[in-house]
Amino acid sequence: MEFKEAFRDLEAANQALNRGNRRDALSIFHDLATKGYEPAMFMLGEMLASPSNGGVEQNFEAAKMWYEIHYQQTSDALSALGLAKLYFKGKGVKQDIGKALDILVPHANDSDARINMLLGRIYGSNLGCAGSLEKSISQLETAYSKGNVYSLKYKGWLLIESGSRFTGVLVLVRGFVLVLWASIKRNHTAVVPY
């Protein structure tokens, strides 16, 4: 597929998404993905895994397939994030926290705060494992340092559950205030919860 043609089709898919026409966008992304255009593979995975599909049926198995194909070809952090979420939540696959970690840990130093947020959640869900609280808090603090204020709320809940109630409540309240402020300012990247 020629770059110009693929770019034109990708632009048409994005315009369809902007108009709220997810069916047309999905069709275009699918056509591009089956022709080997890598960005379309990722977008197809995102659309199929998304709960707000606007006429597009959620299909976790197909989302997994497209994330995997994209990840195998590119080692892209966002595809890793999509795959890890599926394994962490057991959506379209058998829940496998170890696999989610195997996929995501190599991307912990990437710039996307959502990766650290999910790592924090994964470690936080394993509080019976040695060092998991410390790992969780470390990843949540990294997510916060990269701009994800939602991570403070999760860190607050973890601290409360682990017995640090006073500190946990302070962190939780700060997290709620910052999420509210970010929402008011419409800084959507800051409140992505992953």
mmCIF file of C-alpha atoms in Angstrom:
data_model
loop_
_atom_site.group_PDB
_atom_site.id
_atom_site.type_symbol
_atom_site.label_atom_id
_atom_site.label_comp_id
_atom_site.label_asym_id
_atom_site.label_seq_id
_atom_site.Cartn_x
_atom_site.Cartn_y
_atom_site.Cartn_z
ATOM 1 C CA MET A 1 0.000 0.000 0.000
ATOM 2 C CA GLU A 2 1.346 3.392 -0.959
ATOM 3 C CA PHE A 3 1.946 5.887 1.801
ATOM 4 C CA LYS A 4 -0.216 8.603 0.195
ATOM 5 C CA GLU A 5 -3.157 6.256 -0.204
ATOM 6 C CA ALA A 6 -2.804 4.907 3.343
ATOM 7 C CA PHE A 7 -2.496 8.415 4.775
ATOM 8 C CA ARG A 8 -5.602 9.553 2.863
ATOM 9 C CA ASP A 9 -7.579 6.552 4.135
ATOM 10 C CA LEU A 10 -6.312 7.068 7.671
ATOM 11 C CA GLU A 11 -7.422 10.693 7.498
ATOM 12 C CA ALA A 12 -10.859 9.568 6.267
ATOM 13 C CA ALA A 13 -11.118 7.144 9.200
ATOM 14 C CA ASN A 14 -10.198 9.898 11.670
ATOM 15 C CA GLN A 15 -12.759 12.244 10.112
ATOM 16 C CA ALA A 16 -15.399 9.520 10.445
ATOM 17 C CA LEU A 17 -14.460 9.158 14.127
ATOM 18 C CA ASN A 18 -14.709 12.923 14.633
ATOM 19 C CA ARG A 19 -18.211 12.843 13.146
ATOM 20 C CA GLY A 20 -19.144 9.990 15.487
ATOM 21 C CA ASN A 21 -19.387 7.488 12.652
ATOM 22 C CA ARG A 22 -17.500 4.618 14.265
ATOM 23 C CA ARG A 23 -18.796 1.988 11.836
ATOM 24 C CA ASP A 24 -17.229 3.707 8.831
ATOM 25 C CA ALA A 25 -14.020 4.353 10.760
ATOM 26 C CA LEU A 26 -13.849 0.715 11.829
ATOM 27 C CA SER A 27 -14.345 -0.415 8.234
ATOM 28 C CA ILE A 28 -11.541 1.840 6.974
ATOM 29 C CA PHE A 29 -9.178 0.850 9.795
ATOM 30 C CA HIS A 30 -9.930 -2.825 9.125
ATOM 31 C CA ASP A 31 -9.178 -2.417 5.423
ATOM 32 C CA LEU A 32 -5.910 -0.629 6.189
ATOM 33 C CA ALA A 33 -4.922 -3.147 8.879
ATOM 34 C CA THR A 34 -5.491 -6.155 6.629
ATOM 35 C CA LYS A 35 -3.232 -4.465 4.077
ATOM 36 C CA GLY A 36 -0.485 -4.254 6.691
ATOM 37 C CA TYR A 37 -0.728 -0.575 7.686
ATOM 38 C CA GLU A 38 0.524 -0.655 11.288
ATOM 39 C CA PRO A 39 -1.178 2.445 12.792
ATOM 40 C CA ALA A 40 -4.539 1.064 11.642
ATOM 41 C CA MET A 41 -3.848 -2.215 13.475
ATOM 42 C CA PHE A 42 -3.504 -0.368 16.748
ATOM 43 C CA MET A 43 -6.596 1.778 16.129
ATOM 44 C CA LEU A 44 -8.599 -1.311 15.257
ATOM 45 C CA GLY A 45 -7.573 -2.907 18.554
ATOM 46 C CA GLU A 46 -8.546 0.253 20.431
ATOM 47 C CA MET A 47 -11.952 0.475 18.779
ATOM 48 C CA LEU A 48 -12.758 -3.182 19.351
ATOM 49 C CA ALA A 49 -11.710 -3.022 23.023
ATOM 50 C CA SER A 50 -13.476 0.277 23.702
ATOM 51 C CA PRO A 51 -16.656 0.252 25.809
ATOM 52 C CA SER A 52 -18.020 3.362 24.061
ATOM 53 C CA ASN A 53 -18.410 1.891 20.619
ATOM 54 C CA GLY A 54 -21.293 3.898 19.141
ATOM 55 C CA GLY A 55 -22.605 1.087 16.970
ATOM 56 C CA VAL A 56 -19.405 -0.966 16.863
ATOM 57 C CA GLU A 57 -19.646 -4.232 18.758
ATOM 58 C CA GLN A 58 -17.039 -4.756 21.439
ATOM 59 C CA ASN A 59 -14.855 -7.761 20.600
ATOM 60 C CA PHE A 60 -11.984 -8.390 23.000
ATOM 61 C CA GLU A 61 -10.685 -11.442 21.119
ATOM 62 C CA ALA A 62 -10.345 -9.466 17.895
ATOM 63 C CA ALA A 63 -8.854 -6.512 19.806
ATOM 64 C CA LYS A 64 -6.243 -8.867 21.278
ATOM 65 C CA MET A 65 -5.392 -10.198 17.838
ATOM 66 C CA TRP A 66 -4.833 -6.706 16.379
ATOM 67 C CA TYR A 67 -2.888 -5.497 19.421
ATOM 68 C CA GLU A 68 -0.658 -8.588 19.207
ATOM 69 C CA ILE A 69 -0.023 -8.214 15.490
ATOM 70 C CA HIS A 70 0.827 -4.541 15.936
ATOM 71 C CA TYR A 71 3.006 -5.240 18.980
ATOM 72 C CA GLN A 72 4.911 -8.040 17.235
ATOM 73 C CA GLN A 73 5.671 -5.764 14.310
ATOM 74 C CA THR A 74 6.466 -2.569 16.196
ATOM 75 C CA SER A 75 7.034 -3.283 19.932
ATOM 76 C CA ASP A 76 4.849 -0.212 20.409
ATOM 77 C CA ALA A 77 4.143 0.807 24.016
ATOM 78 C CA LEU A 78 0.499 1.616 23.345
ATOM 79 C CA SER A 79 -0.144 -1.835 21.893
ATOM 80 C CA ALA A 80 1.608 -3.252 24.953
ATOM 81 C CA LEU A 81 -0.733 -1.186 27.119
ATOM 82 C CA GLY A 82 -3.799 -2.449 25.254
ATOM 83 C CA LEU A 83 -2.677 -6.082 25.514
ATOM 84 C CA ALA A 84 -1.707 -5.762 29.172
ATOM 85 C CA LYS A 85 -5.127 -4.290 30.029
ATOM 86 C CA LEU A 86 -6.832 -7.280 28.410
ATOM 87 C CA TYR A 87 -4.702 -9.752 30.378
ATOM 88 C CA PHE A 88 -5.013 -7.808 33.637
ATOM 89 C CA LYS A 89 -8.808 -7.632 33.392
ATOM 90 C CA GLY A 90 -9.295 -11.039 31.736
ATOM 91 C CA LYS A 91 -11.123 -9.547 28.753
ATOM 92 C CA GLY A 92 -11.074 -11.855 25.725
ATOM 93 C CA VAL A 93 -8.291 -13.872 27.353
ATOM 94 C CA LYS A 94 -7.826 -15.828 30.536
ATOM 95 C CA GLN A 95 -6.800 -13.366 33.242
ATOM 96 C CA ASP A 96 -3.036 -13.551 33.602
ATOM 97 C CA ILE A 97 -1.384 -10.871 35.718
ATOM 98 C CA GLY A 98 2.066 -12.338 35.098
ATOM 99 C CA LYS A 99 1.589 -12.029 31.334
ATOM 100 C CA ALA A 100 0.311 -8.462 31.751
ATOM 101 C CA LEU A 101 3.480 -7.607 33.676
ATOM 102 C CA ASP A 102 5.725 -9.378 31.150
ATOM 103 C CA ILE A 103 4.221 -7.258 28.382
ATOM 104 C CA LEU A 104 4.204 -3.956 30.243
ATOM 105 C CA VAL A 105 7.362 -3.855 32.389
ATOM 106 C CA PRO A 106 9.721 -3.301 29.407
ATOM 107 C CA HIS A 107 7.784 -0.088 28.688
ATOM 108 C CA ALA A 108 7.798 1.321 32.239
ATOM 109 C CA ASN A 109 10.258 4.063 31.266
ATOM 110 C CA ASP A 110 8.307 5.169 28.187
ATOM 111 C CA SER A 111 6.732 8.610 28.297
ATOM 112 C CA ASP A 112 3.093 7.480 28.571
ATOM 113 C CA ALA A 113 1.840 7.813 32.150
ATOM 114 C CA ARG A 114 -0.944 5.301 31.496
ATOM 115 C CA ILE A 115 1.664 2.526 31.401
ATOM 116 C CA ASN A 116 2.863 3.402 34.900
ATOM 117 C CA MET A 117 -0.719 3.801 36.096
ATOM 118 C CA LEU A 118 -1.595 0.293 34.929
ATOM 119 C CA LEU A 119 1.610 -1.127 36.415
ATOM 120 C CA GLY A 120 0.665 0.552 39.699
ATOM 121 C CA ARG A 121 -2.784 -1.014 39.542
ATOM 122 C CA ILE A 122 -1.375 -4.453 38.695
ATOM 123 C CA TYR A 123 1.144 -4.368 41.549
ATOM 124 C CA GLY A 124 -1.570 -2.957 43.815
ATOM 125 C CA SER A 125 -3.843 -5.889 43.032
ATOM 126 C CA ASN A 126 -1.120 -8.269 44.297
ATOM 127 C CA LEU A 127 -0.659 -6.821 47.762
ATOM 128 C CA GLY A 128 0.020 -10.288 49.171
ATOM 129 C CA CYS A 129 3.240 -10.507 47.136
ATOM 130 C CA ALA A 130 6.485 -9.259 48.653
ATOM 131 C CA GLY A 131 7.279 -5.715 47.632
ATOM 132 C CA SER A 132 4.108 -5.186 45.648
ATOM 133 C CA LEU A 133 2.941 -2.166 47.695
ATOM 134 C CA GLU A 134 6.276 -0.417 47.198
ATOM 135 C CA LYS A 135 6.291 -1.259 43.474
ATOM 136 C CA SER A 136 2.716 -0.067 43.124
ATOM 137 C CA ILE A 137 3.376 3.245 44.860
ATOM 138 C CA SER A 138 6.565 3.767 42.852
ATOM 139 C CA GLN A 139 4.722 3.264 39.554
ATOM 140 C CA LEU A 140 1.829 5.491 40.653
ATOM 141 C CA GLU A 141 4.271 8.239 41.639
ATOM 142 C CA THR A 142 5.941 7.903 38.236
ATOM 143 C CA ALA A 143 2.533 8.164 36.553
ATOM 144 C CA TYR A 144 1.815 11.295 38.592
ATOM 145 C CA SER A 145 5.190 12.810 37.666
ATOM 146 C CA LYS A 146 4.241 12.253 34.007
ATOM 147 C CA GLY A 147 0.947 14.112 34.482
ATOM 148 C CA ASN A 148 -1.591 11.449 35.468
ATOM 149 C CA VAL A 149 -3.311 12.989 38.497
ATOM 150 C CA TYR A 150 -5.747 10.082 38.700
ATOM 151 C CA SER A 151 -2.858 7.980 40.027
ATOM 152 C CA LEU A 152 -2.992 9.952 43.288
ATOM 153 C CA LYS A 153 -6.502 8.698 43.963
ATOM 154 C CA TYR A 154 -5.430 5.107 43.481
ATOM 155 C CA LYS A 155 -2.318 5.663 45.622
ATOM 156 C CA GLY A 156 -4.532 7.084 48.377
ATOM 157 C CA TRP A 157 -6.776 4.005 48.338
ATOM 158 C CA LEU A 158 -3.719 1.732 48.458
ATOM 159 C CA LEU A 159 -2.294 3.582 51.447
ATOM 160 C CA ILE A 160 -5.623 3.375 53.271
ATOM 161 C CA GLU A 161 -5.899 -0.368 52.559
ATOM 162 C CA SER A 162 -2.346 -0.963 53.725
ATOM 163 C CA GLY A 163 -2.984 0.717 57.081
ATOM 164 C CA SER A 164 -1.640 4.229 56.446
ATOM 165 C CA ARG A 165 -5.078 5.746 56.825
ATOM 166 C CA PHE A 166 -4.175 9.371 57.584
ATOM 167 C CA THR A 167 -1.602 9.667 54.775
ATOM 168 C CA GLY A 168 -3.916 7.742 52.450
ATOM 169 C CA VAL A 169 -6.819 10.105 53.074
ATOM 170 C CA LEU A 170 -4.606 13.145 52.459
ATOM 171 C CA VAL A 171 -3.312 11.692 49.171
ATOM 172 C CA LEU A 172 -6.821 10.602 48.159
ATOM 173 C CA VAL A 173 -8.319 14.061 48.798
ATOM 174 C CA ARG A 174 -5.464 15.708 46.893
ATOM 175 C CA GLY A 175 -6.075 13.276 44.031
ATOM 176 C CA PHE A 176 -9.803 14.053 43.922
ATOM 177 C CA VAL A 177 -9.117 17.792 43.919
ATOM 178 C CA LEU A 178 -6.543 17.528 41.118
ATOM 179 C CA VAL A 179 -8.793 15.279 39.011
ATOM 180 C CA LEU A 180 -11.648 17.735 39.460
ATOM 181 C CA TRP A 181 -9.372 20.652 38.558
ATOM 182 C CA ALA A 182 -8.062 18.840 35.477
ATOM 183 C CA SER A 183 -11.626 18.055 34.415
ATOM 184 C CA ILE A 184 -12.621 21.684 34.790
ATOM 185 C CA LYS A 185 -9.592 22.752 32.750
ATOM 186 C CA ARG A 186 -10.498 19.973 30.265
ATOM 187 C CA ASN A 187 -7.063 18.441 30.491
ATOM 188 C CA HIS A 188 -8.270 15.001 29.424
ATOM 189 C CA THR A 189 -4.813 13.384 29.322
ATOM 190 C CA ALA A 190 -4.395 14.057 33.026
ATOM 191 C CA VAL A 191 -7.485 12.104 34.026
ATOM 192 C CA VAL A 192 -7.120 8.957 31.950
ATOM 193 C CA PRO A 193 -7.493 6.302 34.673
ATOM 194 C CA TYR A 194 -6.075 3.103 33.120
#
